[in-house]
Coordinates of C-alpha atoms in Angstrom, one line a residue:
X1 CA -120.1 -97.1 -142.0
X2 CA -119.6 -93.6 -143.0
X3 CA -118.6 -90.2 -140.8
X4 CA -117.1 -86.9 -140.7
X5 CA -115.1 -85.2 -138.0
X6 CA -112.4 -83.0 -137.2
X7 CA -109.0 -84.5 -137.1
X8 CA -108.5 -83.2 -133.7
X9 CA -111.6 -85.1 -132.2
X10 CA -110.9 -88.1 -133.3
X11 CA -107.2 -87.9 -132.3
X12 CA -107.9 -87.2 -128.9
X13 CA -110.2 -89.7 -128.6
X14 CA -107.2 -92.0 -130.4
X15 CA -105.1 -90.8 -128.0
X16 CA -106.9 -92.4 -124.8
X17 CA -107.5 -95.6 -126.2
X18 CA -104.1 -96.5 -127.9
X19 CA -102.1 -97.2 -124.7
X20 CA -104.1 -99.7 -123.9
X21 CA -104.3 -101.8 -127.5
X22 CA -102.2 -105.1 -126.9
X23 CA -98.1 -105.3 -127.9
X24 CA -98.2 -109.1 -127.7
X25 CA -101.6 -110.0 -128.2
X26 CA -102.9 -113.0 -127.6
X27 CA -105.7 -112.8 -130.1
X28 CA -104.8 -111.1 -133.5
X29 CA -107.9 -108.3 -132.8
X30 CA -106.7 -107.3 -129.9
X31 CA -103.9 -105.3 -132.6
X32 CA -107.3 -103.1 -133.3
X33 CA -108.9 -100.1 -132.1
X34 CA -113.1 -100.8 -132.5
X35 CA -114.8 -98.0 -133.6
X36 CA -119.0 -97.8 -133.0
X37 CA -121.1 -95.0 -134.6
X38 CA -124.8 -95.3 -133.8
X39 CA -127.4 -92.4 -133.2
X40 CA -125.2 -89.2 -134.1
X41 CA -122.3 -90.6 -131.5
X42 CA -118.7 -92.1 -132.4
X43 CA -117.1 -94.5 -129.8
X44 CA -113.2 -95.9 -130.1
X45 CA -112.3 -99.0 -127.6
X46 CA -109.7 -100.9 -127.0
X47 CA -109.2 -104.1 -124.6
X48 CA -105.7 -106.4 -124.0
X49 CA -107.4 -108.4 -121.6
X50 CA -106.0 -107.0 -118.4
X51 CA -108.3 -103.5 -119.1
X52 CA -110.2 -102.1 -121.9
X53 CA -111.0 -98.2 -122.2
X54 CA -113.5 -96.6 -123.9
X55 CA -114.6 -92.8 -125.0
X56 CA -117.3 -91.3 -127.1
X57 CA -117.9 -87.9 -128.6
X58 CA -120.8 -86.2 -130.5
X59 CA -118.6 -84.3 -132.3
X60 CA -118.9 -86.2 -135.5
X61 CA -121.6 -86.0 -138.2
X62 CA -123.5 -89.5 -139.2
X63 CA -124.3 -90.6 -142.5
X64 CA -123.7 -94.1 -142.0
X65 CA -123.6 -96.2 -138.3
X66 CA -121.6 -99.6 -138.4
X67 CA -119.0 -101.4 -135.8
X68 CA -116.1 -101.8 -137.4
X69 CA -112.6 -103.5 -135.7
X70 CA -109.4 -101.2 -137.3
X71 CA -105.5 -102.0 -136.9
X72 CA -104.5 -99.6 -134.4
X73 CA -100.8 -98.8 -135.4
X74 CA -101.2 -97.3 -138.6
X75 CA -104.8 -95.6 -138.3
X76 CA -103.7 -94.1 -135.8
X77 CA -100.2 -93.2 -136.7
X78 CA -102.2 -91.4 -139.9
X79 CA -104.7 -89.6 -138.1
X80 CA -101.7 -88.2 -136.1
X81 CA -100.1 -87.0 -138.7
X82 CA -103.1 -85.4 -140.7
X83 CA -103.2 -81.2 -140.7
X84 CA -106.4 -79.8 -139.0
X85 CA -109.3 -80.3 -140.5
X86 CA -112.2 -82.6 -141.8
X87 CA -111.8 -86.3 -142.1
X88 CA -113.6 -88.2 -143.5
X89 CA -114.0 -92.3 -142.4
X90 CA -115.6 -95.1 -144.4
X91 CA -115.9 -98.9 -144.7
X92 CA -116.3 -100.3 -148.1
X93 CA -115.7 -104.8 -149.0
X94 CA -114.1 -104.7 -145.2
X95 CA -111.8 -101.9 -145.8
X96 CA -111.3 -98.5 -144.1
X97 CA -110.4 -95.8 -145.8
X98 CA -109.3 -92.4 -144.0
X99 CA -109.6 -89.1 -146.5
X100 CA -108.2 -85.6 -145.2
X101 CA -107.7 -83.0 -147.7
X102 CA -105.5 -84.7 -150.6
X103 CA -104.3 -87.4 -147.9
X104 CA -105.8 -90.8 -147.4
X105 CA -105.5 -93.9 -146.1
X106 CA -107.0 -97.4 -147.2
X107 CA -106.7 -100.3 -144.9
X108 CA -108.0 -103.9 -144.6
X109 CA -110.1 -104.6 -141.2
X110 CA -110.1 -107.6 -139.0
X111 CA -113.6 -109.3 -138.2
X112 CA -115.2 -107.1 -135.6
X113 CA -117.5 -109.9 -134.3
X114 CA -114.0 -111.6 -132.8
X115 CA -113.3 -108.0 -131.0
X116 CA -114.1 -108.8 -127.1
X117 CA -117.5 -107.5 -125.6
X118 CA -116.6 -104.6 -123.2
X119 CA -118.8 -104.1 -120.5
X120 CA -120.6 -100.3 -120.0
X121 CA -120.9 -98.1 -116.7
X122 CA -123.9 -96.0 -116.9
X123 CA -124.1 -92.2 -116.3
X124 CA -124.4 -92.3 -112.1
X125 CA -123.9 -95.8 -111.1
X126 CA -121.0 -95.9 -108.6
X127 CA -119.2 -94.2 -106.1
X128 CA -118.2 -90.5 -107.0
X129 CA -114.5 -89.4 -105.8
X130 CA -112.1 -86.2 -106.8
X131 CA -110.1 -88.3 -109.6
X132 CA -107.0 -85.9 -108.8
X133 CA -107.0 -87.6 -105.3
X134 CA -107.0 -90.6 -106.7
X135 CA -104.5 -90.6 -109.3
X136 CA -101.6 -89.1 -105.9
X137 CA -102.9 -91.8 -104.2
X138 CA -101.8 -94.4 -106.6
X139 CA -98.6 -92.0 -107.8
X140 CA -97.7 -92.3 -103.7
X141 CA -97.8 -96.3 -103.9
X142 CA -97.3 -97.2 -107.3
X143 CA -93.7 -97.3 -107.3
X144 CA -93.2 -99.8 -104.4
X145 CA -95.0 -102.5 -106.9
X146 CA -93.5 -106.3 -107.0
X147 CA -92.0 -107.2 -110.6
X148 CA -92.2 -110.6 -109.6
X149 CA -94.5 -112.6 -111.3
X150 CA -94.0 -115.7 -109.1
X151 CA -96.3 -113.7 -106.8
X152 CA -98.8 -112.4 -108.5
X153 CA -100.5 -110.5 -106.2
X154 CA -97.7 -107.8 -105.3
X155 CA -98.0 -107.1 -108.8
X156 CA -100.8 -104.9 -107.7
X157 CA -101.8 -102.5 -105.2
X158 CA -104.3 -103.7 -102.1
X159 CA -107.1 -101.3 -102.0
X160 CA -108.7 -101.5 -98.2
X161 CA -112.3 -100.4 -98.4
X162 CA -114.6 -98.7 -95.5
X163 CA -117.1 -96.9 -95.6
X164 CA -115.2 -93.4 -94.2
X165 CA -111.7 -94.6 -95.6
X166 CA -109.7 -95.7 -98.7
X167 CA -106.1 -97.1 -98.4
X168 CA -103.7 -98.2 -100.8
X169 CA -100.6 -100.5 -100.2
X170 CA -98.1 -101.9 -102.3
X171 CA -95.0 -104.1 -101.5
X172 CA -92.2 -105.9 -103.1
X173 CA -90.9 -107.1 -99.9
X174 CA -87.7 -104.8 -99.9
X175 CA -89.8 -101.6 -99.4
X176 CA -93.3 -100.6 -98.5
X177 CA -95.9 -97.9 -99.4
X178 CA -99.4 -97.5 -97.7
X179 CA -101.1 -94.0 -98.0
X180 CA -104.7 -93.5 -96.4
X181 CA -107.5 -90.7 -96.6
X182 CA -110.6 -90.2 -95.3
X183 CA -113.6 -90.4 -97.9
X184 CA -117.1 -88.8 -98.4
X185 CA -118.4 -92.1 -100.4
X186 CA -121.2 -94.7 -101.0
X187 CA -119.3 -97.0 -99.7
X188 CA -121.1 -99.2 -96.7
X189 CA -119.2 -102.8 -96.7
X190 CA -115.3 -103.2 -95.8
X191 CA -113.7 -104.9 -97.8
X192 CA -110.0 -105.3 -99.8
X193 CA -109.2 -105.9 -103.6
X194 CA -105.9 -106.2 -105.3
X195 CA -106.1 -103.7 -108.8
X196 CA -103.9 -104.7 -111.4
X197 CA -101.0 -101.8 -111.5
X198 CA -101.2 -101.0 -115.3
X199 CA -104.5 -100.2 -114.8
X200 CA -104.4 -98.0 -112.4
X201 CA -101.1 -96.2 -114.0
X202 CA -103.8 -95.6 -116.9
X203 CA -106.3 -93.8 -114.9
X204 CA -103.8 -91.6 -113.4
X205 CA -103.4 -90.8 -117.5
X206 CA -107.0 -90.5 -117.9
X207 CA -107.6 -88.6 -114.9
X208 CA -105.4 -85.2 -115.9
X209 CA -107.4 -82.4 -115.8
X210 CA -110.4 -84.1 -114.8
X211 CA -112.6 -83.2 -111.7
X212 CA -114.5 -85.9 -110.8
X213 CA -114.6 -89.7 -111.1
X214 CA -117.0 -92.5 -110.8
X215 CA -115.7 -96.1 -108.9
X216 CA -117.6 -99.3 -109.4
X217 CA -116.0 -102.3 -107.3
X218 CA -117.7 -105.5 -109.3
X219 CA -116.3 -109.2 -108.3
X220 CA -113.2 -109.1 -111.1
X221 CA -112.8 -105.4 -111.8
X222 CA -113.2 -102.1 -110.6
X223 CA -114.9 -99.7 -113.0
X224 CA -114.2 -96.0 -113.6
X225 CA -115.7 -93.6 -115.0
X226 CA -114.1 -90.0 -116.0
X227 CA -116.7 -88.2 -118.0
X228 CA -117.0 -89.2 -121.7
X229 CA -114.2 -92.7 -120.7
X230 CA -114.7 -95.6 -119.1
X231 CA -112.0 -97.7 -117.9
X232 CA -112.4 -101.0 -116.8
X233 CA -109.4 -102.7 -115.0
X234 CA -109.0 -106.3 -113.8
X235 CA -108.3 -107.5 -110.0
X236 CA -105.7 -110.0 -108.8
X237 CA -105.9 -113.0 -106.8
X238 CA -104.7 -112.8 -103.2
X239 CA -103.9 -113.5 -100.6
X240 CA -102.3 -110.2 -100.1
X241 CA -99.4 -110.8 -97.5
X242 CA -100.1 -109.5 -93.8
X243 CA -97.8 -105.8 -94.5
X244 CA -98.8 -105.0 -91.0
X245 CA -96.5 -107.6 -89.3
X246 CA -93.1 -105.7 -90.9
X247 CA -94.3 -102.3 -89.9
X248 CA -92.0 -101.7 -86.8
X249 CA -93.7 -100.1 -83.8
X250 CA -90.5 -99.7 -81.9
X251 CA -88.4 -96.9 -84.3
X252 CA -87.8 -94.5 -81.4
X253 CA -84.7 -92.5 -83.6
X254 CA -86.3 -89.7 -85.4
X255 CA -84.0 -87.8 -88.2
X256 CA -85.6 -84.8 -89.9
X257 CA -84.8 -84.0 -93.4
X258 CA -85.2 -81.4 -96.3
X259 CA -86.0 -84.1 -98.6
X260 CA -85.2 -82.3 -101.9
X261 CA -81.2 -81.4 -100.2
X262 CA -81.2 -85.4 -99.9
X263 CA -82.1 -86.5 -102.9
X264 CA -79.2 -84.0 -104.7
X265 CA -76.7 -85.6 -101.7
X266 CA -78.2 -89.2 -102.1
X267 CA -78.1 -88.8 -106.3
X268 CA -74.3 -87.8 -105.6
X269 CA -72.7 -90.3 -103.4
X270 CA -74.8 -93.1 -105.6
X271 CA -72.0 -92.7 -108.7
X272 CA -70.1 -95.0 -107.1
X273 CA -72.3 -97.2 -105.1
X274 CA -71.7 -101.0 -106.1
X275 CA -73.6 -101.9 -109.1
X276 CA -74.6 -105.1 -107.2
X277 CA -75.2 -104.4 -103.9
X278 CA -76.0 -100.6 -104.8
X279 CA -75.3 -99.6 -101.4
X280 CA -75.2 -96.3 -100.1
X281 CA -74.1 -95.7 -96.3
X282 CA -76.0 -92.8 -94.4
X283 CA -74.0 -92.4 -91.0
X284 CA -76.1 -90.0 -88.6
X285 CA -75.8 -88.2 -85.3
X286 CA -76.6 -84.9 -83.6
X287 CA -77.5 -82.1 -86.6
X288 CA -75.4 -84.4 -89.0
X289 CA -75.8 -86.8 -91.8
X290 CA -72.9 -87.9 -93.8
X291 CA -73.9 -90.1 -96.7
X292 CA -71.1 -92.1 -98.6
X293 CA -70.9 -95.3 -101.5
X294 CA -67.6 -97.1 -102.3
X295 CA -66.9 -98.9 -106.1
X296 CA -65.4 -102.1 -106.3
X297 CA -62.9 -100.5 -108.5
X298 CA -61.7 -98.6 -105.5
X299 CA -63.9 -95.3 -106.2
X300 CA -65.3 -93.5 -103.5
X301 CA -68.1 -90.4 -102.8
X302 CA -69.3 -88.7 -99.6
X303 CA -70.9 -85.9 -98.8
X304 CA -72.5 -84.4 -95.7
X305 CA -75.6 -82.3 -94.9
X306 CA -77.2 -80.9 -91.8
X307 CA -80.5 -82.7 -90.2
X308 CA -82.3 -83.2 -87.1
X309 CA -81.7 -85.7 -85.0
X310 CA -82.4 -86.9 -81.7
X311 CA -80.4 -90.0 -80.9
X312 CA -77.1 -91.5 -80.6
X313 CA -74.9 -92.0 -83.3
X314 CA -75.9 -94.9 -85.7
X315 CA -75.2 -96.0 -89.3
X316 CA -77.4 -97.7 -91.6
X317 CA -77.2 -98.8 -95.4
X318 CA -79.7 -98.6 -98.2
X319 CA -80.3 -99.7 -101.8
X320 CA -79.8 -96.1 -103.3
X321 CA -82.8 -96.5 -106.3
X322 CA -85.0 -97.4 -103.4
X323 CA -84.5 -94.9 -101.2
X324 CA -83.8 -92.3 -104.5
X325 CA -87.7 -93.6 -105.5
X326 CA -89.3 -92.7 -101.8
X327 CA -87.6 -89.2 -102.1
X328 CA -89.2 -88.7 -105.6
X329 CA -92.6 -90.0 -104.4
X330 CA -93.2 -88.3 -101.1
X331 CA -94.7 -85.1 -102.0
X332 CA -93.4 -82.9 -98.7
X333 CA -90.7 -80.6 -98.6
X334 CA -89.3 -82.3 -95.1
X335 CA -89.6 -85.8 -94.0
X336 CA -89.4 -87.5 -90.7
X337 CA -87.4 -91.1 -90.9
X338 CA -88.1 -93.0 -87.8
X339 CA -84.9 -95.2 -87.2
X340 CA -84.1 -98.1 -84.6
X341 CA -80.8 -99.4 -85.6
X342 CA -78.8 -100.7 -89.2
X343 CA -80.6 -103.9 -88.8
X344 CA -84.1 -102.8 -88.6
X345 CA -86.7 -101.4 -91.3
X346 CA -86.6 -97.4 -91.9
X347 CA -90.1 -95.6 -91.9
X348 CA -90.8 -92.5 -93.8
X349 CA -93.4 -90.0 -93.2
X350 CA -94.3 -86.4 -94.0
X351 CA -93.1 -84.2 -91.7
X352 CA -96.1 -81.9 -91.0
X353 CA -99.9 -82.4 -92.6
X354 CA -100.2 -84.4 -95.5
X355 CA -102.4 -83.0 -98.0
X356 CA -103.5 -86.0 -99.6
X357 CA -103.7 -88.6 -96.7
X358 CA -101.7 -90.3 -93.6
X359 CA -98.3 -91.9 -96.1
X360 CA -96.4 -94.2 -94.4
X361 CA -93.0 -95.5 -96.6
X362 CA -91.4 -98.3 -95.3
X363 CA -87.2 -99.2 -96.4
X364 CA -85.6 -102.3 -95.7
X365 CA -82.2 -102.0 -94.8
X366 CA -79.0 -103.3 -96.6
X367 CA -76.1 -105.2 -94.5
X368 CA -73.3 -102.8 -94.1
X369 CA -70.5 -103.9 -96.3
X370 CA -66.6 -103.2 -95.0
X371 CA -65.2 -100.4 -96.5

């Protein structure tokens, strides 16, 4: 193998691969980025198993086409570091060497026939969707992701597919976020798949600056394709839980907020919530919200803020990073919490039209500690 390109093509295309190249990998290949060049085209992968990504360009000049399987951490540490300009890559007795100017690098490669087969999406095959959509979509539910791996399938986020409709959930059983939007798609089944979170986080990456994406839903993995990159990301087993049962139909207590003068209040009062508990008291009634967090140590913070309200007076606790995480997610200037009573779950909507579909974010409440 032998070919010439600028050092800023082949960074970039570096650049979308190496996120993706294993930490802990549980074959030693995985370490490596694969490099193809065949019929005047250069294309870097890279796969840990759980997604694989990979980009061409034409923006390289042939003399030589070979596969060969590189160590990702220092190639691509070096081609970093390298000054504009032409580089020059070749494969000599299973070694790479990487020339720019004066500067070069030599290094041994692994055996490329171990590097997993990726799987292709051809130019058209799938269904075509705006990728910034996409990318709020899964920035809107993303956050409300299990960590637990005992159950494996909040890991992810539940896509719900009809044929006029996409919507996204994810849980972790303390809070809730489901966003929906109405689609002009290919799509004619219903159906629902679980997509593995990483993933997804990835093409929110990829999908910066790009128009237009490509979906293919196949039995293990959904498929996209953004231009010149194809991801390809794995799907979890369900059963996703039933999230509809612990959406509360009777919150009849509506509080409007100016979401950003909450967060500052909320961010506040939360230096001395209770490391453990990290409890933060809202107290509301008529025009009022006073928000407030006691330390074991005796520390104390309040503070107070004007809302809408429509109810009687009621208190209600919350795990401050939760609520702080809905605040920083919710992409509306004023939101609408639907209440019922310290007991019950809190929902959290837009207030007004939502640009990028119907969000619902649901809070679990927190016993209220004596103070």
């Amino acid at each position: 193998m032998k070919f010439t390109i600028q050092q800023d093509d082949l960074q970039k295309a570096l650049a979308i691969v190496a996120n993706v190249v294993a930490n802990k990998p549980v074959m030693p290949v995985l370490n490596c980025v694969l490099l193809e060049v065949d019929k005047g085209r250069l294309t870097v992968s890279s796969t840990n198993l759980d997604m694989s990504v990979t980009t061409s360009t034409d923006k390289v000049a042939v003399k030589d086409g070979g596969r060969l399987a590189v160590p990702a951490a220092k190639f691509v540490s070096f081609v970093r570091s390298l000054p504009a300009g032409e580089v020059v890559v070749s494969e000599k007795g299973g070694r790479v060497s990487v020339v720019c100017g004066k500067s070069s690098l030599s290094e041994q490669c692994m055996d490329v026939a171990m590097f997993p087969a990726l799987p292709g999406l051809p130019e058209g095959e799938g269904h075509e969707v705006e990728a910034g959509v996409l990318a709020r979509m899964i920035r809107a539910t993303s956050y409300a992701v299990s960590r637990d791996e005992t159950r494996p399938a909040l890991l992810g986020i539940l896509w719900e597919l009809k044929p006029t409709s996409l919507a996204m959930i994810a849980t972790d059983a303390h809070r809730l976020a489901r966003i929906e939007r109405k689609m002009d798609w290919t799509v004619t089944d219903v159906r629902s798949v679980i997509a593995d979170t990483p993933g997804l986080l990835q093409f929110v990456r990829l999908a910066e600056g790009v128009e237009n994406a490509r979906i293919k839903f196949g039995d293990n993995q959904i498929s996209f394709r953004l231009g010149e990159t194809v991801l390809h990301i794995r799907l979890l087993e369900g059963p996703f839980p039933d999230y509809t049962a612990v959406i509360p139909q009777a919150n009849n207590l509506q509080m409007i907020v100016d979401r950003e003068a909450l967060n500052t209040a909320a961010r506040r009062v939360s230096i001395t919530a209770d490391r453990v508990t990290s409890q933060i008291r809202l107290g509301i009634e008529a025009g009022r919200l006073e928000l407030s967090a006691s330390g074991t140590d005796g520390s104390r913070t309040e503070d107070e803020m004007p809302v809408e309200f429509d109810g009687e007076a009621m208190e209600i606790g919350f795990n401050y990073t939760y609520l702080l995480d809905v605040l920083k997610n919710v992409g509306a200037d004023t939101l609408r919490f639907s209440l019922r009573d310290s007991q019950s779950a809190a929902l959290v909507r837009p207030e007004g039209e939502a640009p990028d579909g119907d969000l619902l974010c649901l809070l679990m409440p927190l016993r209220l500690t004596s103070e």
